[in-house]
CSV table of C-alpha atoms in Angstrom, one decimal:
chain,number,residue,atom,x,y,z
A,165,UNK,CA,-43.5,-13.8,2.5
A,166,UNK,CA,-41.1,-13.5,-0.3
A,167,UNK,CA,-40.9,-16.5,-2.6
A,168,UNK,CA,-37.4,-17.2,-3.8
A,169,UNK,CA,-35.5,-18.9,-6.9
A,170,UNK,CA,-33.6,-20.7,-6.3
A,171,UNK,CA,-31.2,-21.5,-9.0
A,172,UNK,CA,-29.1,-24.4,-10.3
A,173,UNK,CA,-26.0,-23.0,-12.5
A,174,UNK,CA,-25.0,-26.8,-13.9
A,175,UNK,CA,-22.2,-26.4,-16.8
A,176,UNK,CA,-22.2,-27.7,-19.7
A,177,UNK,CA,-21.7,-31.2,-20.8
A,178,UNK,CA,-21.7,-34.4,-19.5
A,179,UNK,CA,-21.5,-34.7,-16.5
A,180,UNK,CA,-18.4,-36.1,-14.0
A,181,UNK,CA,-19.1,-40.2,-14.7
A,182,UNK,CA,-19.0,-40.4,-11.1
A,183,UNK,CA,-22.4,-38.9,-9.9
A,184,UNK,CA,-24.8,-41.3,-8.1
A,185,UNK,CA,-27.6,-40.1,-10.0
A,186,UNK,CA,-29.9,-42.1,-7.8
A,187,UNK,CA,-29.1,-41.1,-4.9
A,188,UNK,CA,-29.6,-37.5,-5.7
A,189,UNK,CA,-33.0,-37.8,-6.9
A,190,UNK,CA,-33.6,-40.3,-3.3
A,191,UNK,CA,-32.1,-37.0,-1.4
A,192,UNK,CA,-33.9,-34.1,-3.7
A,193,UNK,CA,-37.8,-36.4,-3.3
A,194,UNK,CA,-36.6,-36.4,0.6
A,195,UNK,CA,-36.1,-32.6,1.0
A,196,UNK,CA,-38.9,-31.5,-1.3
A,197,UNK,CA,-40.8,-33.5,1.5
A,198,UNK,CA,-39.4,-31.4,4.0
A,199,UNK,CA,-40.2,-27.8,1.7
A,200,UNK,CA,-43.7,-29.1,1.7
A,201,UNK,CA,-44.5,-30.8,5.7
A,202,UNK,CA,-42.8,-26.8,6.3
A,203,UNK,CA,-45.3,-25.2,3.9
A,204,UNK,CA,-42.6,-23.2,2.2
A,205,UNK,CA,-42.4,-25.7,-0.9
A,206,UNK,CA,-44.2,-24.0,-4.0
A,207,UNK,CA,-42.9,-25.5,-7.9
A,208,UNK,CA,-39.9,-27.1,-8.7
A,209,UNK,CA,-38.9,-28.7,-12.2
A,210,UNK,CA,-35.5,-29.6,-13.8
A,211,UNK,CA,-34.7,-28.3,-17.8
A,212,UNK,CA,-33.8,-30.4,-20.3
A,213,UNK,CA,-29.8,-30.0,-21.4
A,214,UNK,CA,-29.5,-26.6,-22.8
A,215,UNK,CA,-28.1,-28.0,-26.8
A,216,UNK,CA,-32.7,-28.0,-26.8
A,217,UNK,CA,-32.9,-24.6,-26.0
A,218,UNK,CA,-34.4,-21.4,-29.2
A,219,UNK,CA,-34.0,-18.2,-28.5
A,220,UNK,CA,-36.7,-15.7,-30.2
A,221,UNK,CA,-35.8,-12.1,-30.1
A,222,UNK,CA,-38.2,-8.8,-31.1
A,223,UNK,CA,-35.9,-7.0,-34.0
A,224,UNK,CA,-37.8,-3.8,-36.3
A,225,UNK,CA,-40.6,-5.6,-36.4
A,226,UNK,CA,-39.6,-9.2,-37.4
A,227,UNK,CA,-39.2,-11.6,-34.0
A,228,UNK,CA,-35.4,-13.9,-35.0
A,229,UNK,CA,-35.6,-17.1,-34.2
A,230,UNK,CA,-31.6,-18.8,-32.9
A,231,UNK,CA,-31.3,-22.4,-32.2
A,232,UNK,CA,-29.9,-23.7,-29.0
A,233,UNK,CA,-29.0,-21.2,-25.3
A,234,UNK,CA,-28.5,-17.3,-24.5
A,235,UNK,CA,-26.2,-16.4,-24.4
A,236,UNK,CA,-22.6,-18.3,-25.1
A,237,UNK,CA,-21.4,-19.3,-21.9
A,238,UNK,CA,-20.2,-22.3,-20.1
A,239,UNK,CA,-23.6,-22.3,-17.9
A,240,UNK,CA,-27.0,-22.1,-18.2
A,241,UNK,CA,-29.7,-22.8,-15.9
A,242,UNK,CA,-30.0,-26.7,-15.0
A,243,UNK,CA,-33.4,-26.0,-13.3
A,244,UNK,CA,-35.3,-24.4,-10.4
A,245,UNK,CA,-37.4,-24.1,-7.2
A,246,UNK,CA,-39.5,-22.4,-5.6
A,247,UNK,CA,-39.9,-21.3,-2.2
A,248,UNK,CA,-42.1,-19.4,-0.3
A,249,UNK,CA,-39.8,-18.5,3.2
A,250,UNK,CA,-39.8,-15.8,5.5
A,251,UNK,CA,-36.8,-13.9,4.8
A,252,UNK,CA,-33.3,-14.4,2.9
A,253,UNK,CA,-32.1,-16.3,6.2
A,254,UNK,CA,-34.7,-19.0,6.2
A,255,UNK,CA,-34.8,-19.9,1.8
A,256,UNK,CA,-30.6,-19.8,2.5
A,257,UNK,CA,-31.1,-22.2,4.9
A,258,UNK,CA,-33.4,-24.2,2.0
A,259,UNK,CA,-30.7,-23.3,-0.8
A,260,UNK,CA,-27.6,-24.4,1.1
A,261,UNK,CA,-29.8,-27.9,1.8
A,262,UNK,CA,-30.3,-28.1,-2.1
A,263,UNK,CA,-26.4,-27.4,-2.8
A,264,UNK,CA,-25.5,-29.4,-0.3
A,265,UNK,CA,-27.5,-32.6,-2.2
A,266,UNK,CA,-26.8,-31.6,-6.5
A,267,UNK,CA,-23.2,-30.3,-5.7
A,268,UNK,CA,-23.3,-26.8,-7.9
A,269,UNK,CA,-24.0,-23.5,-7.2
A,270,UNK,CA,-26.9,-21.9,-6.1
A,271,UNK,CA,-28.3,-18.9,-6.8
A,272,UNK,CA,-30.7,-18.1,-4.3
A,273,UNK,CA,-32.2,-15.5,-5.1
A,274,UNK,CA,-36.3,-13.1,-4.4
A,275,UNK,CA,-39.3,-13.1,-6.7
A,276,UNK,CA,-39.7,-9.4,-7.0
A,277,UNK,CA,-42.3,-8.2,-4.5
B,83,UNK,CA,-30.6,5.2,14.1
B,84,UNK,CA,-30.7,1.4,15.2
B,85,UNK,CA,-34.3,1.8,17.5
B,86,UNK,CA,-35.3,3.1,14.2
B,87,UNK,CA,-34.7,0.7,11.4
B,88,UNK,CA,-36.4,-1.7,14.5
B,89,UNK,CA,-39.9,0.2,13.9
B,90,UNK,CA,-39.7,0.8,10.9
B,91,UNK,CA,-38.1,-2.8,9.9
B,92,UNK,CA,-36.6,-0.4,6.9
B,93,UNK,CA,-33.1,1.4,6.4
B,94,UNK,CA,-34.0,4.4,4.0
B,95,UNK,CA,-37.4,5.9,6.2
B,96,UNK,CA,-35.3,5.0,9.8
B,97,UNK,CA,-32.3,7.5,7.9
B,98,UNK,CA,-35.1,10.2,6.7
B,99,UNK,CA,-36.4,10.2,10.2
B,100,UNK,CA,-33.0,10.4,12.1
B,101,UNK,CA,-32.6,13.6,9.7
B,102,UNK,CA,-35.4,15.5,9.6
B,103,UNK,CA,-36.0,14.7,13.4
B,104,UNK,CA,-32.3,16.1,13.5
B,105,UNK,CA,-33.5,19.7,12.3
B,106,UNK,CA,-36.2,19.8,14.2
B,107,UNK,CA,-33.5,19.7,17.1
B,108,UNK,CA,-31.0,22.3,15.2
B,109,UNK,CA,-34.4,25.0,14.9
B,110,UNK,CA,-35.6,24.2,18.6
B,111,UNK,CA,-33.4,23.7,21.3
B,112,UNK,CA,-31.9,27.1,21.1
B,113,UNK,CA,-35.1,28.0,22.5
B,114,UNK,CA,-36.0,26.4,23.8
B,115,UNK,CA,-34.1,24.1,25.1
B,116,UNK,CA,-32.0,21.1,24.8
B,117,UNK,CA,-34.4,18.7,26.5
B,118,UNK,CA,-33.2,16.3,29.0
B,119,UNK,CA,-33.0,12.8,27.6
B,120,UNK,CA,-31.8,14.3,23.9
B,121,UNK,CA,-31.2,10.9,22.2
B,122,UNK,CA,-34.8,10.2,23.3
B,123,UNK,CA,-36.3,13.3,21.8
B,124,UNK,CA,-34.4,12.4,18.6
B,125,UNK,CA,-35.9,8.5,18.3
B,126,UNK,CA,-39.6,10.5,19.6
B,127,UNK,CA,-39.6,12.8,17.2
B,128,UNK,CA,-38.0,10.8,14.2
B,129,UNK,CA,-40.4,8.7,14.9
B,130,UNK,CA,-44.1,10.7,14.8
B,131,UNK,CA,-42.5,12.9,12.3
B,132,UNK,CA,-42.3,9.0,10.2
B,133,UNK,CA,-45.3,7.9,10.7
B,134,UNK,CA,-47.3,11.4,9.6
B,135,UNK,CA,-44.5,11.0,6.4
B,136,UNK,CA,-45.4,7.6,5.6
B,137,UNK,CA,-49.6,8.1,6.2
B,138,UNK,CA,-49.1,11.1,3.6
B,139,UNK,CA,-47.5,8.6,1.7
B,140,UNK,CA,-49.2,5.3,1.6
B,141,UNK,CA,-52.7,7.7,0.9
B,142,UNK,CA,-50.5,8.0,-2.5
B,143,UNK,CA,-50.6,4.6,-3.0
B,144,UNK,CA,-47.0,3.6,-1.8
B,145,UNK,CA,-46.4,-0.3,-1.0
B,146,UNK,CA,-42.4,1.3,0.8
B,147,UNK,CA,-45.3,2.7,2.7
B,148,UNK,CA,-47.5,1.0,3.8
B,149,UNK,CA,-45.2,-1.5,4.4
B,150,UNK,CA,-42.8,0.8,7.0
B,151,UNK,CA,-46.3,2.1,8.1
B,152,UNK,CA,-47.7,-1.6,9.2
B,153,UNK,CA,-44.1,-2.3,10.2
B,154,UNK,CA,-44.0,0.6,12.6
B,155,UNK,CA,-48.3,0.0,14.0
B,156,UNK,CA,-47.1,-3.5,14.9
B,157,UNK,CA,-43.7,-2.6,16.7
B,158,UNK,CA,-46.3,-0.2,19.1
B,159,UNK,CA,-45.6,2.4,20.7
B,160,UNK,CA,-41.6,2.4,21.8
B,161,UNK,CA,-40.7,3.1,25.2
B,162,UNK,CA,-38.0,6.3,25.1
B,163,UNK,CA,-34.6,4.7,25.5
B,164,UNK,CA,-35.7,1.5,24.0
B,165,UNK,CA,-34.4,-1.5,23.6
B,166,UNK,CA,-31.3,0.5,22.2
B,167,UNK,CA,-28.9,-2.5,22.2
B,168,UNK,CA,-30.9,-5.2,20.9
B,169,UNK,CA,-31.8,-3.5,18.2
B,170,UNK,CA,-28.1,-1.8,17.3
B,171,UNK,CA,-27.4,-5.7,17.6
B,172,UNK,CA,-29.5,-6.1,15.2
B,173,UNK,CA,-28.2,-4.0,12.9
B,174,UNK,CA,-24.9,-5.3,13.8
B,175,UNK,CA,-26.0,-8.2,12.3
B,176,UNK,CA,-28.6,-7.0,9.7
B,177,UNK,CA,-25.2,-4.8,7.4
B,178,UNK,CA,-22.6,-7.5,7.8
B,179,UNK,CA,-24.8,-10.1,6.5
B,180,UNK,CA,-22.6,-12.3,4.3
B,181,UNK,CA,-24.4,-11.8,1.4
B,182,UNK,CA,-23.8,-8.9,0.4
B,183,UNK,CA,-20.0,-8.2,-0.5
B,184,UNK,CA,-17.6,-6.8,1.9
B,185,UNK,CA,-16.9,-3.4,0.3
B,186,UNK,CA,-20.7,-3.0,0.8
B,187,UNK,CA,-21.2,-4.8,4.6
B,188,UNK,CA,-17.3,-1.9,5.2
B,189,UNK,CA,-19.5,0.8,4.4
B,190,UNK,CA,-23.2,0.3,5.9
B,191,UNK,CA,-21.7,-0.6,8.7
B,192,UNK,CA,-19.9,2.6,8.9
B,193,UNK,CA,-22.7,4.8,7.6
B,194,UNK,CA,-25.7,2.9,9.7
B,195,UNK,CA,-23.6,2.3,12.9
B,196,UNK,CA,-20.7,3.6,13.0
B,197,UNK,CA,-22.5,8.1,11.7
B,198,UNK,CA,-19.9,8.8,9.5
B,199,UNK,CA,-21.6,9.9,6.3
B,200,UNK,CA,-21.1,9.1,3.4
B,201,UNK,CA,-18.1,11.7,1.8
B,202,UNK,CA,-16.3,10.6,4.9
B,203,UNK,CA,-16.6,6.8,3.9
B,204,UNK,CA,-15.7,7.8,0.1
B,205,UNK,CA,-12.8,9.6,1.3
B,206,UNK,CA,-11.8,6.7,3.6
B,207,UNK,CA,-11.5,4.2,1.0
B,208,UNK,CA,-9.8,6.5,-1.7
B,209,UNK,CA,-13.4,6.0,-3.9
B,210,UNK,CA,-15.2,9.3,-5.4
B,211,UNK,CA,-18.4,10.1,-2.9
B,212,UNK,CA,-21.0,9.1,-6.3
B,213,UNK,CA,-19.7,5.0,-5.9
B,214,UNK,CA,-20.1,5.3,-2.1
B,215,UNK,CA,-23.6,6.8,-2.2
B,216,UNK,CA,-24.5,4.6,-5.2
B,217,UNK,CA,-22.8,1.6,-3.6
B,218,UNK,CA,-24.9,2.2,-0.1
B,219,UNK,CA,-27.9,2.5,-2.4
B,220,UNK,CA,-27.3,-0.8,-3.6
B,221,UNK,CA,-26.7,-2.9,-0.2
B,222,UNK,CA,-29.7,-1.2,1.1
B,223,UNK,CA,-32.0,-2.5,-1.6
B,224,UNK,CA,-30.4,-5.6,-1.5
B,225,UNK,CA,-31.6,-5.7,1.9
B,226,UNK,CA,-34.6,-4.7,1.6
B,227,UNK,CA,-35.5,-6.3,-1.6
B,228,UNK,CA,-33.3,-9.7,-0.7
B,229,UNK,CA,-35.4,-9.3,2.8
B,230,UNK,CA,-32.0,-9.8,4.5
B,231,UNK,CA,-33.5,-10.2,8.4
B,232,UNK,CA,-33.2,-8.0,11.0
B,233,UNK,CA,-32.5,-9.3,14.3
B,234,UNK,CA,-30.0,-11.8,15.0
B,235,UNK,CA,-29.2,-15.0,13.5
B,236,UNK,CA,-29.9,-18.0,15.0
B,237,UNK,CA,-27.6,-19.9,17.5
B,238,UNK,CA,-27.0,-22.8,14.6
B,239,UNK,CA,-26.0,-19.9,12.2
B,240,UNK,CA,-24.0,-17.5,15.4
B,241,UNK,CA,-21.0,-18.4,15.1
B,242,UNK,CA,-20.6,-18.2,10.8
B,243,UNK,CA,-22.3,-14.5,11.7
B,244,UNK,CA,-20.0,-13.4,14.5
B,245,UNK,CA,-17.2,-14.4,12.2
B,246,UNK,CA,-18.3,-11.8,9.7
B,247,UNK,CA,-19.5,-8.9,11.8
B,248,UNK,CA,-15.4,-9.3,13.0
B,249,UNK,CA,-14.2,-9.5,10.1
B,250,UNK,CA,-15.8,-6.3,8.8
B,251,UNK,CA,-14.3,-4.1,12.0
B,252,UNK,CA,-11.0,-6.0,11.2
B,253,UNK,CA,-11.1,-4.7,8.0
B,254,UNK,CA,-12.4,-0.7,9.0
B,255,UNK,CA,-8.7,-1.2,11.4
B,256,UNK,CA,-6.1,-2.6,9.4
B,257,UNK,CA,-8.1,-0.2,6.5
B,258,UNK,CA,-7.3,3.0,9.7
B,259,UNK,CA,-3.8,2.1,10.4
B,260,UNK,CA,-2.1,1.2,7.5
B,261,UNK,CA,-4.1,4.4,6.0
B,262,UNK,CA,-3.4,6.3,8.4
B,263,UNK,CA,-6.2,7.6,9.1
B,264,UNK,CA,-6.9,7.5,12.4
B,265,UNK,CA,-10.9,8.1,12.7
B,266,UNK,CA,-10.8,5.1,10.9
B,267,UNK,CA,-9.3,3.5,13.7
B,268,UNK,CA,-10.8,5.3,16.4
B,269,UNK,CA,-14.2,3.8,14.6
B,270,UNK,CA,-13.3,0.3,14.3
B,271,UNK,CA,-12.7,0.5,18.3
B,272,UNK,CA,-15.6,2.1,18.8
B,273,UNK,CA,-17.6,-0.6,17.1
B,274,UNK,CA,-15.4,-3.0,18.9
B,275,UNK,CA,-16.6,-2.3,22.0
B,276,UNK,CA,-19.9,-2.0,21.4
B,277,UNK,CA,-19.7,-5.6,20.7
B,278,UNK,CA,-18.1,-6.6,23.8
B,279,UNK,CA,-20.6,-5.0,25.5
B,280,UNK,CA,-23.5,-6.9,23.1
B,281,UNK,CA,-22.1,-10.1,23.4
B,282,UNK,CA,-20.1,-10.8,26.6
B,283,UNK,CA,-20.3,-14.5,25.8
B,284,UNK,CA,-18.2,-13.5,22.3
B,285,UNK,CA,-14.4,-14.1,23.4
B,286,UNK,CA,-13.3,-13.1,19.6
B,287,UNK,CA,-15.1,-9.8,20.3
B,288,UNK,CA,-13.2,-9.1,23.3
B,289,UNK,CA,-9.6,-10.9,21.5
B,290,UNK,CA,-10.3,-8.0,18.8
B,291,UNK,CA,-10.9,-5.3,20.9
B,292,UNK,CA,-7.4,-5.9,22.8
B,293,UNK,CA,-6.0,-6.6,19.3
B,294,UNK,CA,-6.8,-3.3,17.7
B,295,UNK,CA,-6.0,-1.6,21.3
B,296,UNK,CA,-3.0,-3.0,21.3
B,297,UNK,CA,-1.9,-2.3,18.1
B,298,UNK,CA,-3.0,1.0,18.0
B,299,UNK,CA,-1.2,1.8,21.0
B,300,UNK,CA,2.0,1.8,19.5
B,301,UNK,CA,0.9,4.4,16.9
B,302,UNK,CA,2.8,7.5,17.3
B,303,UNK,CA,5.4,5.4,18.0
B,304,UNK,CA,5.9,3.8,14.7
B,305,UNK,CA,4.5,6.8,12.4
B,306,UNK,CA,7.0,6.6,9.4
B,307,UNK,CA,7.8,2.7,9.8
B,308,UNK,CA,9.2,2.2,12.6
B,309,UNK,CA,10.2,-1.4,13.4
B,310,UNK,CA,9.1,-2.6,16.8
B,311,UNK,CA,11.9,-3.2,18.0
B,312,UNK,CA,13.3,0.8,16.9
B,313,UNK,CA,10.5,2.8,18.4
B,314,UNK,CA,11.0,4.9,21.3
B,315,UNK,CA,8.6,3.5,24.1
B,316,UNK,CA,7.8,6.3,25.7
B,317,UNK,CA,5.8,7.2,22.3
B,318,UNK,CA,3.4,4.4,23.2
B,319,UNK,CA,-0.3,4.6,24.5
B,320,UNK,CA,-0.1,3.6,28.3
B,321,UNK,CA,-3.8,3.4,29.0
B,322,UNK,CA,-4.0,1.3,26.4
B,323,UNK,CA,-2.1,-0.9,26.8
B,324,UNK,CA,-3.0,-0.9,30.2
B,325,UNK,CA,-6.7,-2.2,28.7
B,326,UNK,CA,-5.2,-4.2,25.7
B,327,UNK,CA,-3.2,-6.6,28.7
B,328,UNK,CA,-6.1,-6.7,31.4
B,329,UNK,CA,-8.4,-8.0,28.6
B,330,UNK,CA,-6.4,-10.4,27.5
B,331,UNK,CA,-5.9,-12.1,30.8
B,332,UNK,CA,-9.1,-12.4,30.9
B,333,UNK,CA,-9.5,-14.0,28.0
B,334,UNK,CA,-6.3,-16.3,28.6
B,335,UNK,CA,-8.4,-17.2,32.2
B,336,UNK,CA,-11.7,-18.3,29.9
B,337,UNK,CA,-8.9,-20.6,28.2
B,338,UNK,CA,-11.6,-20.3,24.5
B,339,UNK,CA,-9.2,-19.0,22.4
B,340,UNK,CA,-9.5,-17.6,18.9
B,341,UNK,CA,-7.6,-15.8,16.1
B,342,UNK,CA,-8.1,-12.8,17.8
B,343,UNK,CA,-7.4,-13.1,20.9
B,344,UNK,CA,-4.2,-15.2,19.7
B,345,UNK,CA,-2.8,-11.8,17.8
B,346,UNK,CA,-3.9,-10.0,20.7
B,347,UNK,CA,-1.6,-12.4,23.3
B,348,UNK,CA,1.6,-11.9,21.1
B,349,UNK,CA,0.6,-7.5,21.0
B,350,UNK,CA,0.3,-8.6,24.9
B,351,UNK,CA,3.7,-10.0,25.0
B,352,UNK,CA,5.6,-7.3,22.7
B,353,UNK,CA,4.3,-4.2,25.2
B,354,UNK,CA,6.2,-5.8,27.8
B,355,UNK,CA,9.0,-4.3,28.4
B,356,UNK,CA,11.2,-6.9,27.5
B,357,UNK,CA,9.4,-9.5,24.2
B,358,UNK,CA,9.2,-12.8,25.0
B,359,UNK,CA,9.5,-14.0,23.0
B,360,UNK,CA,9.6,-18.2,22.8
B,361,UNK,CA,6.2,-17.5,24.4
B,362,UNK,CA,5.9,-15.6,20.9
B,363,UNK,CA,7.0,-18.4,19.5
B,364,UNK,CA,4.4,-21.0,21.5
B,365,UNK,CA,1.8,-18.4,20.4
B,366,UNK,CA,1.9,-18.3,16.6
B,367,UNK,CA,2.5,-22.1,17.0
B,368,UNK,CA,-1.0,-22.2,18.3
B,369,UNK,CA,-2.5,-19.5,15.7
B,370,UNK,CA,-0.7,-22.2,12.4
B,371,UNK,CA,-3.8,-24.1,14.1
B,372,UNK,CA,-6.8,-21.7,13.4
B,373,UNK,CA,-5.1,-20.2,10.1
B,374,UNK,CA,-3.1,-21.8,8.4
B,375,UNK,CA,-1.3,-19.5,6.3
B,376,UNK,CA,1.2,-18.9,4.7
B,377,UNK,CA,1.8,-15.4,6.7
B,378,UNK,CA,0.9,-16.0,9.8
B,379,UNK,CA,3.7,-18.7,8.8
B,380,UNK,CA,6.0,-16.2,7.6
B,381,UNK,CA,5.4,-13.7,11.3
B,382,UNK,CA,5.7,-17.1,13.8
B,383,UNK,CA,10.2,-16.9,11.1
B,384,UNK,CA,10.1,-13.2,12.8
B,385,UNK,CA,9.7,-14.9,16.0
B,386,UNK,CA,12.6,-18.0,15.4
B,387,UNK,CA,14.8,-15.3,14.4
B,388,UNK,CA,15.4,-14.5,17.8
B,389,UNK,CA,15.2,-17.6,19.3
B,390,UNK,CA,17.1,-19.9,17.0
B,391,UNK,CA,19.4,-17.0,14.8
B,392,UNK,CA,18.6,-15.6,11.1
B,393,UNK,CA,19.8,-19.2,9.6
B,394,UNK,CA,16.8,-21.4,10.9
B,395,UNK,CA,14.6,-18.6,10.8
B,396,UNK,CA,15.5,-17.1,6.4
B,397,UNK,CA,15.2,-21.8,6.4
B,398,UNK,CA,11.7,-21.2,7.5
B,399,UNK,CA,10.8,-18.1,5.0
B,400,UNK,CA,12.4,-19.4,2.1
B,401,UNK,CA,10.1,-22.5,2.0
B,402,UNK,CA,6.8,-19.8,2.4
B,403,UNK,CA,4.8,-19.4,-1.3
B,404,UNK,CA,4.5,-15.7,-1.1
B,405,UNK,CA,6.1,-14.4,-4.4
B,406,UNK,CA,3.5,-11.5,-4.3
B,407,UNK,CA,3.7,-10.1,-0.8
B,408,UNK,CA,5.8,-7.6,0.4
B,409,UNK,CA,6.6,-8.3,3.6
B,410,UNK,CA,7.9,-12.1,2.7
B,411,UNK,CA,10.5,-10.1,1.4
B,412,UNK,CA,11.0,-7.5,3.3
B,413,UNK,CA,11.8,-10.4,6.1
B,414,UNK,CA,13.7,-12.2,3.9
B,415,UNK,CA,16.0,-9.4,3.8
B,416,UNK,CA,16.4,-8.3,7.5
B,417,UNK,CA,17.5,-12.1,7.2
B,418,UNK,CA,19.7,-12.2,4.5
B,419,UNK,CA,21.9,-8.9,6.0
B,420,UNK,CA,21.8,-9.9,9.3
B,421,UNK,CA,23.8,-13.5,8.2
B,422,UNK,CA,26.0,-11.0,6.2
B,423,UNK,CA,24.8,-11.6,2.9
B,424,UNK,CA,24.9,-7.5,1.8
B,425,UNK,CA,24.4,-7.9,-2.3
B,426,UNK,CA,21.2,-10.6,-1.5
B,427,UNK,CA,20.0,-8.3,1.2
B,428,UNK,CA,19.8,-5.6,-0.9
B,429,UNK,CA,17.9,-7.6,-4.3
B,430,UNK,CA,14.6,-9.1,-1.9
B,431,UNK,CA,14.9,-5.0,-0.5
B,432,UNK,CA,14.7,-4.4,-4.6
B,433,UNK,CA,11.7,-6.6,-5.0
B,434,UNK,CA,9.5,-5.5,-1.9
B,435,UNK,CA,9.0,-1.8,-3.4
B,436,UNK,CA,7.2,-2.2,-5.7
B,437,UNK,CA,4.2,-4.7,-4.2
B,438,UNK,CA,3.3,-2.2,-1.5
B,439,UNK,CA,1.4,1.1,-2.5
B,440,UNK,CA,2.4,2.6,1.1
B,441,UNK,CA,4.8,5.2,0.7
B,442,UNK,CA,5.3,4.6,4.4
B,443,UNK,CA,6.9,1.4,3.6
B,444,UNK,CA,8.5,2.1,0.1
B,445,UNK,CA,10.2,4.9,2.3
B,446,UNK,CA,11.9,2.2,5.0
B,447,UNK,CA,12.7,-0.5,2.5
B,448,UNK,CA,13.9,2.6,0.3
B,449,UNK,CA,16.2,3.1,3.5
B,450,UNK,CA,17.5,0.2,4.1
B,451,UNK,CA,18.7,-0.3,0.5
B,452,UNK,CA,21.0,3.3,0.9
B,453,UNK,CA,22.0,2.0,4.7
B,454,UNK,CA,22.7,-1.7,2.7
B,455,UNK,CA,25.4,1.1,0.4
B,456,UNK,CA,26.7,2.5,2.8
B,457,UNK,CA,27.6,1.1,5.3
B,458,UNK,CA,29.9,-2.2,3.1
């Protein structure tokens, strides 16, 4: 078994107004149930907006602190789910289900073995 | 090779093992004579050598070696010939996994299934050998680390995955055809034959094989870019045409059409003594249902010109948005020339010229421009 992260790539700024977050929440809850009963679910969490981030960087003995996410980009990690799957095909199948519900790009990436 | 990937579950281990076994063969066969089943001998020797090597490495705490050794032990003693058929099919699906970039899929397929060397693949795709080697290493690393499975996909994923495999083989063929590099075309046709054997229930695999055979049958007649209607039919490869047409007839009887089968059918019509153009237009109509792209519509217009005249075809071509495609301008130019609109024809040929990198095609376009200038 390998652990995979299903990472949500979220564009910065307000989401489109026509998204029904309640329905999305219900569907994500059901997907989590499905993952749990299949024995693949490890961890999941949504992140607060990227504007709440603080970046630390060690430089010449000091640790510099910057406000905001790193790096400057138009999208940041919106959240992630960690699953345990037999192989990439199995992980991609769960990723596909998430992508259909969330409507944003999902990166499927293995943890280092 | 495919059998050994099946045993060890690791491409690098299997590749090294095969290389080892061949080294032994080079030393021993001239002395001991060639064994009755050379392929079986290589597989058995490679397997034994790899297990010895993995045991040595596993004792040194190498996790990869331990994993591969475990896989080999689980796989158990392998039959000398083994289920080669299934192993090859699994390896094809691994090499052509859609999570790999297309250039990586092509390189892996040629290296692991075609048996081409890294240097040969690099030459065929006009990239430095080091670049190709790195591409292969990265792809094999992804297969290992992301655990791209080594098995035939489940039923629900099969149509999409078969499409990915056929696309890789067709891309190899086309790269060879425009090159021209015959060794790539030969390899693609060999792979196509293997796919038909491995997936007898997949009509598109047979369609692709028929398409490649029928197109390739005309390679000598086409040398230098000679158009179909000007080709010397004596140069066509009759055996390939007979095989391709037989495949197409069987596919028509099966009546489960798809894009490769329809393209094969179109080429089968072209391989008859006299082209039945209304039939070609009808086949393009069907093809447009599967692949409604402007490029297919452009090819359909060429056939329409033969049935309904150049003016009707030009009206169709002018509606397509293909400004950056050299064939769009070349087809327009040819239709304009046939309508006697020589200045416009020359301009259209001139527009086509910078859009193709193929020297053969550039030479052909220059010849047409010269003809327009002299025959006035």
